[in-house]
Every structure is written in C-alpha cells, then in structure tokens.
mmCIF file of C-alpha atoms in Angstrom:
data_model
loop_
_atom_site.group_PDB
_atom_site.id
_atom_site.type_symbol
_atom_site.label_atom_id
_atom_site.label_comp_id
_atom_site.label_asym_id
_atom_site.label_seq_id
_atom_site.Cartn_x
_atom_site.Cartn_y
_atom_site.Cartn_z
ATOM 1 C CA ALA L 1 39.979 -36.140 -13.165
ATOM 2 C CA GLN L 2 36.973 -38.304 -13.209
ATOM 3 C CA SER L 3 34.451 -38.989 -10.707
ATOM 4 C CA VAL L 4 30.934 -40.512 -10.187
ATOM 5 C CA THR L 5 28.231 -39.647 -8.087
ATOM 6 C CA GLN L 6 25.270 -41.952 -7.006
ATOM 7 C CA LEU L 7 22.821 -39.731 -5.268
ATOM 8 C CA ASP L 8 20.888 -42.604 -3.757
ATOM 9 C CA SER L 9 22.484 -44.553 -0.869
ATOM 10 C CA GLN L 10 19.578 -46.556 0.015
ATOM 11 C CA VAL L 11 16.620 -47.541 -2.573
ATOM 12 C CA PRO L 12 13.727 -50.019 -1.115
ATOM 13 C CA VAL L 13 11.459 -51.144 -3.422
ATOM 14 C CA PHE L 14 8.727 -53.655 -3.665
ATOM 15 C CA GLU L 15 9.039 -56.879 -5.147
ATOM 16 C CA GLU L 16 7.912 -56.999 -8.787
ATOM 17 C CA ALA L 17 8.197 -52.895 -8.803
ATOM 18 C CA PRO L 18 10.030 -51.149 -11.451
ATOM 19 C CA VAL L 19 13.451 -49.315 -10.199
ATOM 20 C CA GLU L 20 15.960 -47.146 -11.332
ATOM 21 C CA LEU L 21 19.261 -46.512 -9.722
ATOM 22 C CA ARG L 22 20.970 -43.343 -10.713
ATOM 23 C CA CYS L 23 24.278 -42.452 -11.714
ATOM 24 C CA ASN L 24 25.945 -39.494 -13.067
ATOM 25 C CA TYR L 25 29.881 -38.900 -13.849
ATOM 26 C CA SER L 26 31.994 -36.146 -14.900
ATOM 27 C CA SER L 27 35.183 -36.543 -17.338
ATOM 28 C CA SER L 28 37.175 -34.187 -19.768
ATOM 29 C CA VAL L 29 37.593 -36.962 -22.181
ATOM 30 C CA SER L 30 35.608 -39.973 -23.350
ATOM 31 C CA VAL L 31 34.422 -42.678 -20.703
ATOM 32 C CA TYR L 32 33.669 -46.185 -20.442
ATOM 33 C CA LEU L 33 30.897 -46.538 -17.946
ATOM 34 C CA PHE L 34 30.096 -49.797 -16.047
ATOM 35 C CA TRP L 35 27.630 -51.054 -13.491
ATOM 36 C CA TYR L 36 28.585 -53.746 -10.779
ATOM 37 C CA VAL L 37 26.461 -55.853 -8.251
ATOM 38 C CA GLN L 38 27.900 -56.614 -4.852
ATOM 39 C CA TYR L 39 26.582 -59.298 -3.135
ATOM 40 C CA PRO L 40 26.998 -59.776 0.754
ATOM 41 C CA ASN L 41 30.386 -60.865 1.357
ATOM 42 C CA GLN L 42 31.197 -61.451 -1.854
ATOM 43 C CA GLY L 43 33.317 -59.695 -4.695
ATOM 44 C CA LEU L 44 31.920 -57.246 -7.496
ATOM 45 C CA GLN L 45 30.486 -58.656 -10.273
ATOM 46 C CA LEU L 46 29.717 -56.764 -13.649
ATOM 47 C CA LEU L 47 26.291 -56.314 -14.735
ATOM 48 C CA LEU L 48 26.710 -54.431 -17.792
ATOM 49 C CA LYS L 49 28.806 -52.100 -19.583
ATOM 50 C CA TYR L 50 29.391 -49.382 -22.198
ATOM 51 C CA LEU L 51 32.173 -48.870 -24.272
ATOM 52 C CA SER L 52 30.556 -47.372 -27.405
ATOM 53 C CA GLY L 53 27.746 -48.101 -30.087
ATOM 54 C CA SER L 54 24.255 -48.308 -28.745
ATOM 55 C CA THR L 55 23.332 -46.117 -25.798
ATOM 56 C CA LEU L 56 21.025 -48.507 -24.506
ATOM 57 C CA VAL L 57 23.158 -51.490 -23.116
ATOM 58 C CA LYS L 58 21.394 -54.582 -21.440
ATOM 59 C CA GLY L 59 23.157 -56.515 -18.702
ATOM 60 C CA ILE L 60 22.560 -59.737 -16.993
ATOM 61 C CA ASN L 61 19.645 -60.586 -14.572
ATOM 62 C CA GLY L 62 17.334 -58.548 -16.588
ATOM 63 C CA PHE L 63 19.019 -54.938 -16.038
ATOM 64 C CA GLU L 64 19.562 -52.216 -18.341
ATOM 65 C CA ALA L 65 21.052 -48.928 -18.528
ATOM 66 C CA GLU L 66 21.222 -46.051 -20.874
ATOM 67 C CA PHE L 67 24.119 -43.786 -21.644
ATOM 68 C CA ASN L 68 23.171 -40.255 -21.900
ATOM 69 C CA LYS L 69 25.990 -37.845 -22.739
ATOM 70 C CA SER L 70 24.506 -34.530 -22.757
ATOM 71 C CA GLN L 71 23.124 -35.595 -19.301
ATOM 72 C CA THR L 72 26.440 -37.169 -17.963
ATOM 73 C CA SER L 73 24.358 -40.123 -16.999
ATOM 74 C CA PHE L 74 23.956 -43.951 -16.821
ATOM 75 C CA HIS L 75 21.123 -44.773 -15.020
ATOM 76 C CA LEU L 76 20.577 -48.174 -14.267
ATOM 77 C CA ARG L 77 16.814 -49.963 -14.729
ATOM 78 C CA LYS L 78 15.008 -52.799 -13.891
ATOM 79 C CA PRO L 79 11.389 -53.184 -14.815
ATOM 80 C CA SER L 80 10.194 -55.882 -11.987
ATOM 81 C CA VAL L 81 12.907 -56.427 -9.499
ATOM 82 C CA HIS L 82 13.053 -59.879 -7.334
ATOM 83 C CA ILE L 83 13.890 -60.438 -3.731
ATOM 84 C CA SER L 84 17.300 -62.102 -5.138
ATOM 85 C CA ASP L 85 18.118 -58.198 -6.317
ATOM 86 C CA THR L 86 18.702 -57.026 -2.758
ATOM 87 C CA ALA L 87 22.573 -55.982 -3.151
ATOM 88 C CA GLU L 88 24.906 -53.317 -3.070
ATOM 89 C CA TYR L 89 25.222 -51.633 -6.705
ATOM 90 C CA PHE L 90 28.090 -49.277 -7.938
ATOM 91 C CA CYS L 91 28.223 -47.311 -10.999
ATOM 92 C CA ALA L 92 32.309 -46.568 -12.655
ATOM 93 C CA VAL L 93 33.649 -44.882 -15.008
ATOM 94 C CA SER L 94 36.913 -45.159 -16.683
ATOM 95 C CA GLN L 95 38.665 -42.818 -19.174
ATOM 96 C CA GLN L 96 39.420 -44.230 -22.377
ATOM 97 C CA GLY L 97 43.112 -45.015 -22.998
ATOM 98 C CA ASN L 98 43.243 -45.135 -18.962
ATOM 99 C CA GLU L 99 42.174 -48.436 -17.354
ATOM 100 C CA LYS L 100 41.632 -46.859 -13.994
ATOM 101 C CA LEU L 101 37.956 -47.467 -12.550
ATOM 102 C CA THR L 102 36.458 -44.987 -10.439
ATOM 103 C CA PHE L 103 33.543 -45.918 -8.528
ATOM 104 C CA GLY L 104 30.605 -44.067 -6.862
ATOM 105 C CA THR L 105 29.501 -44.968 -3.260
ATOM 106 C CA GLY L 106 27.044 -47.381 -3.805
ATOM 107 C CA THR L 107 23.465 -47.756 -3.722
ATOM 108 C CA ARG L 108 21.763 -50.350 -1.416
ATOM 109 C CA LEU L 109 18.879 -51.885 -2.973
ATOM 110 C CA THR L 110 16.278 -53.388 -0.780
ATOM 111 C CA ILE L 111 13.563 -55.488 -2.284
ATOM 112 C CA ILE L 112 10.332 -55.607 0.088
ATOM 113 C CA PRO L 113 8.415 -58.836 -0.192
ATOM 114 C CA GLU Q 1 37.462 -70.695 -16.711
ATOM 115 C CA ALA Q 2 38.450 -70.146 -13.122
ATOM 116 C CA GLY Q 3 37.904 -66.536 -11.849
ATOM 117 C CA VAL Q 4 40.335 -64.324 -9.961
ATOM 118 C CA VAL Q 5 41.330 -66.159 -6.889
ATOM 119 C CA GLN Q 6 42.314 -64.332 -3.479
ATOM 120 C CA SER Q 7 43.342 -65.657 -0.240
ATOM 121 C CA PRO Q 8 42.491 -65.503 2.673
ATOM 122 C CA ARG Q 9 39.017 -64.495 2.649
ATOM 123 C CA TYR Q 10 39.387 -63.191 6.080
ATOM 124 C CA LYS Q 11 42.074 -62.277 8.563
ATOM 125 C CA ILE Q 12 42.193 -60.867 11.602
ATOM 126 C CA ILE Q 13 45.536 -59.383 13.130
ATOM 127 C CA GLU Q 14 46.860 -57.036 16.076
ATOM 128 C CA LYS Q 15 47.766 -53.855 15.334
ATOM 129 C CA LYS Q 16 51.597 -53.166 14.208
ATOM 130 C CA GLN Q 17 51.760 -56.820 13.033
ATOM 131 C CA PRO Q 18 52.434 -57.530 9.289
ATOM 132 C CA VAL Q 19 49.715 -59.363 6.678
ATOM 133 C CA ALA Q 20 49.962 -60.602 3.179
ATOM 134 C CA PHE Q 21 47.331 -61.022 0.851
ATOM 135 C CA TRP Q 22 47.483 -63.016 -2.430
ATOM 136 C CA CYS Q 23 45.802 -62.909 -5.433
ATOM 137 C CA ASN Q 24 45.934 -64.900 -8.811
ATOM 138 C CA PRO Q 25 44.332 -63.422 -11.659
ATOM 139 C CA ILE Q 26 42.469 -64.926 -14.644
ATOM 140 C CA SER Q 27 44.672 -66.619 -16.916
ATOM 141 C CA GLY Q 28 46.430 -64.652 -19.900
ATOM 142 C CA HIS Q 29 45.043 -61.214 -17.781
ATOM 143 C CA ASN Q 30 47.960 -58.917 -18.086
ATOM 144 C CA THR Q 31 46.563 -56.197 -15.986
ATOM 145 C CA LEU Q 32 45.994 -56.817 -12.330
ATOM 146 C CA TYR Q 33 44.567 -54.169 -10.159
ATOM 147 C CA TRP Q 34 44.513 -53.964 -6.066
ATOM 148 C CA TYR Q 35 41.548 -52.234 -4.678
ATOM 149 C CA LEU Q 36 40.685 -50.793 -0.946
ATOM 150 C CA GLN Q 37 36.902 -50.718 -0.028
ATOM 151 C CA ASN Q 38 36.198 -49.304 3.236
ATOM 152 C CA LEU Q 39 32.673 -50.020 4.433
ATOM 153 C CA GLY Q 40 29.978 -48.274 3.101
ATOM 154 C CA GLN Q 41 32.153 -47.015 0.296
ATOM 155 C CA GLY Q 42 32.960 -47.810 -3.590
ATOM 156 C CA PRO Q 43 36.682 -49.640 -4.060
ATOM 157 C CA GLU Q 44 39.657 -47.236 -4.869
ATOM 158 C CA LEU Q 45 42.546 -48.333 -6.469
ATOM 159 C CA LEU Q 46 45.830 -48.907 -4.874
ATOM 160 C CA ILE Q 47 47.973 -50.111 -7.434
ATOM 161 C CA ARG Q 48 47.583 -51.193 -11.232
ATOM 162 C CA TYR Q 49 50.080 -53.675 -12.927
ATOM 163 C CA GLU Q 50 50.818 -54.467 -16.396
ATOM 164 C CA ASN Q 51 52.576 -57.664 -16.183
ATOM 165 C CA GLU Q 52 55.401 -57.114 -13.678
ATOM 166 C CA GLU Q 53 55.419 -53.490 -13.912
ATOM 167 C CA ALA Q 54 53.466 -51.069 -11.707
ATOM 168 C CA VAL Q 55 52.116 -48.397 -13.979
ATOM 169 C CA ASP Q 56 49.929 -46.907 -11.583
ATOM 170 C CA ASP Q 57 50.662 -46.587 -7.760
ATOM 171 C CA SER Q 58 50.154 -43.101 -7.059
ATOM 172 C CA GLN Q 59 47.393 -43.950 -4.090
ATOM 173 C CA LEU Q 60 49.572 -46.694 -2.440
ATOM 174 C CA PRO Q 61 50.316 -45.404 0.924
ATOM 175 C CA LYS Q 62 54.184 -46.433 0.448
ATOM 176 C CA ASP Q 63 55.414 -46.112 4.143
ATOM 177 C CA ARG Q 64 53.623 -49.159 5.203
ATOM 178 C CA PHE Q 65 52.015 -50.735 2.072
ATOM 179 C CA SER Q 66 54.046 -52.569 -0.591
ATOM 180 C CA ALA Q 67 52.705 -55.200 -3.573
ATOM 181 C CA GLU Q 68 54.753 -57.561 -5.943
ATOM 182 C CA ARG Q 69 53.917 -58.974 -9.349
ATOM 183 C CA LEU Q 70 57.409 -60.631 -9.701
ATOM 184 C CA LYS Q 71 56.537 -62.998 -12.644
ATOM 185 C CA GLY Q 72 53.587 -61.202 -14.373
ATOM 186 C CA VAL Q 73 51.103 -63.621 -13.067
ATOM 187 C CA ASP Q 74 50.033 -63.502 -9.082
ATOM 188 C CA SER Q 75 50.664 -60.720 -6.722
ATOM 189 C CA THR Q 76 51.271 -60.122 -3.268
ATOM 190 C CA LEU Q 77 50.016 -57.010 -1.578
ATOM 191 C CA LYS Q 78 51.492 -56.458 2.282
ATOM 192 C CA ILE Q 79 51.159 -54.164 4.941
ATOM 193 C CA GLN Q 80 53.787 -53.683 7.546
ATOM 194 C CA PRO Q 81 52.823 -52.549 10.233
ATOM 195 C CA ALA Q 82 49.228 -52.839 10.188
ATOM 196 C CA GLU Q 83 46.785 -49.838 11.921
ATOM 197 C CA LEU Q 84 43.392 -49.896 13.024
ATOM 198 C CA GLY Q 85 42.327 -47.808 10.193
ATOM 199 C CA ASP Q 86 43.487 -50.588 7.907
ATOM 200 C CA SER Q 87 40.701 -52.548 8.353
ATOM 201 C CA ALA Q 88 38.835 -52.765 5.128
ATOM 202 C CA VAL Q 89 38.287 -55.053 2.492
ATOM 203 C CA TYR Q 90 41.168 -55.952 -0.159
ATOM 204 C CA LEU Q 91 39.804 -56.513 -3.828
ATOM 205 C CA CYS Q 92 41.960 -57.667 -6.331
ATOM 206 C CA ALA Q 93 40.883 -57.644 -10.374
ATOM 207 C CA SER Q 94 42.324 -58.542 -13.642
ATOM 208 C CA SER Q 95 41.581 -57.714 -17.248
ATOM 209 C CA THR Q 96 42.916 -58.568 -20.504
ATOM 210 C CA ARG Q 97 43.948 -55.144 -22.336
ATOM 211 C CA GLN Q 98 43.639 -51.289 -22.418
ATOM 212 C CA GLY Q 99 39.817 -50.382 -21.725
ATOM 213 C CA ALA Q 100 38.754 -53.878 -21.216
ATOM 214 C CA VAL Q 101 36.355 -54.973 -18.157
ATOM 215 C CA ALA Q 102 37.883 -55.762 -14.780
ATOM 216 C CA PHE Q 103 37.070 -58.783 -13.261
ATOM 217 C CA PHE Q 104 37.106 -58.987 -9.599
ATOM 218 C CA GLY Q 105 38.024 -61.453 -6.941
ATOM 219 C CA GLN Q 106 35.884 -62.303 -3.858
ATOM 220 C CA GLY Q 107 38.188 -60.111 -1.753
ATOM 221 C CA THR Q 108 39.962 -60.305 1.795
ATOM 222 C CA ARG Q 109 38.207 -58.767 4.620
ATOM 223 C CA LEU Q 110 40.988 -57.353 6.916
ATOM 224 C CA THR Q 111 40.127 -56.787 10.524
ATOM 225 C CA VAL Q 112 42.969 -55.104 12.626
ATOM 226 C CA VAL Q 113 42.332 -55.090 16.345
#
C-alpha cells in the first residue's frame, strides 16, 4: 500500500517571499510523484511530475520539486510567490505499474499582500 | 484540445433521491477515473476503467453507487438513493496509458439536503 503525508494543512506566506510545501510518501515499490493545484471551485491542475530521470523537476508557474528517495520526500518550492498562487496544493503518488493515484490531504497556501 | 468535461457542475437533491453525473474524457484517453473529494480532503479513487472494463472498483460503495462506460468513451456515475453523507465533489479524470499523467475535470459538487 502507498500513502502520502502533507504535514502542513495551511501555509501563510508574504507576497514575493519563498515557499516550501512538504510532502512525504511511503511505498514498497518504485513510485511516480505528482503535485496538483486546485483553485476555488475548480478541478485539479497538474503542476509537475516525477516519473524518472533528474530528481529536480520544474513545473508550471515557477514551481519546482525535488525527489529525495532516501528521505521519501517530494517537497514543492517556489522562490517568490504571487497573490495568484493562493490555492490548495495536493501531493500524490502512484506505484509504477499501477495507475491508482493516492493523494495527501492538501496544503492551503495563502499569500499575504 | 478539449479537456475532461463533466456535467452538471452543481447538483442539489433531497436525500433518498437518485442522481447521476456524466464525464467525457480527453479524446484518445483509454483510462478513466472517478474520484470522490470530501471537504478539506484529497481526492479518493472510486473506480478506474481501462476502456469499457472496470479494473479497480474496490472503493466503490456498490450498495448505492454504480458506474458505466459502455462504449469505452464517456462514463456515468450514479447514486441511488443518495444520503446526506454523499455531499462532496465528484471528480472525473483520464489518462492515456499506464503510469501516465491523469487530467482532471472541474468536478460536480453534490449537495444532499
């Protein structure tokens, strides 16, 4: 079985400050890792993904994440946030060979002007 | 390219009434998923289809929930009868192949009163 832990349910950040949203996973086999963003009353939009290769992956809207196998982590970062980044962010994992996505409980990012 | 289309966006029904949600996946996507998202939680898989075959329905409450994807394209999720606890957002997603990225629709927000 696989699971995802997002330790921070809410993260307030001042505009133009850096942010890191934490994600840890557990799985007995190799995994694919994803970050999705959900704006109010919207579906989920893919921010970035790790399938294989370089452990540092870049996504849309200036976000990036680093896969750390030894730490079983996939933290999301952005060097300078904008008001428009206010949203709910979900980390998700699937096992290689099984398309079932398991999501974390989400982190609400609030940008303070 | 059109994304995943879901309808309706919002639905309010009285308890014990039936309700149905419709999803049209991205053209060419063989895999279709239905997810349930409760307030403040991450999405949880209800059922996954490969073409017209349900390959993972272990989380679908079969006493009241049913789904179909008769021609391997669009899909319908039904609840009969609905209960107050079914109030949630129902998300549909699709992907091209094993391990590929899932693209989500905007969801149907169900309120049972």
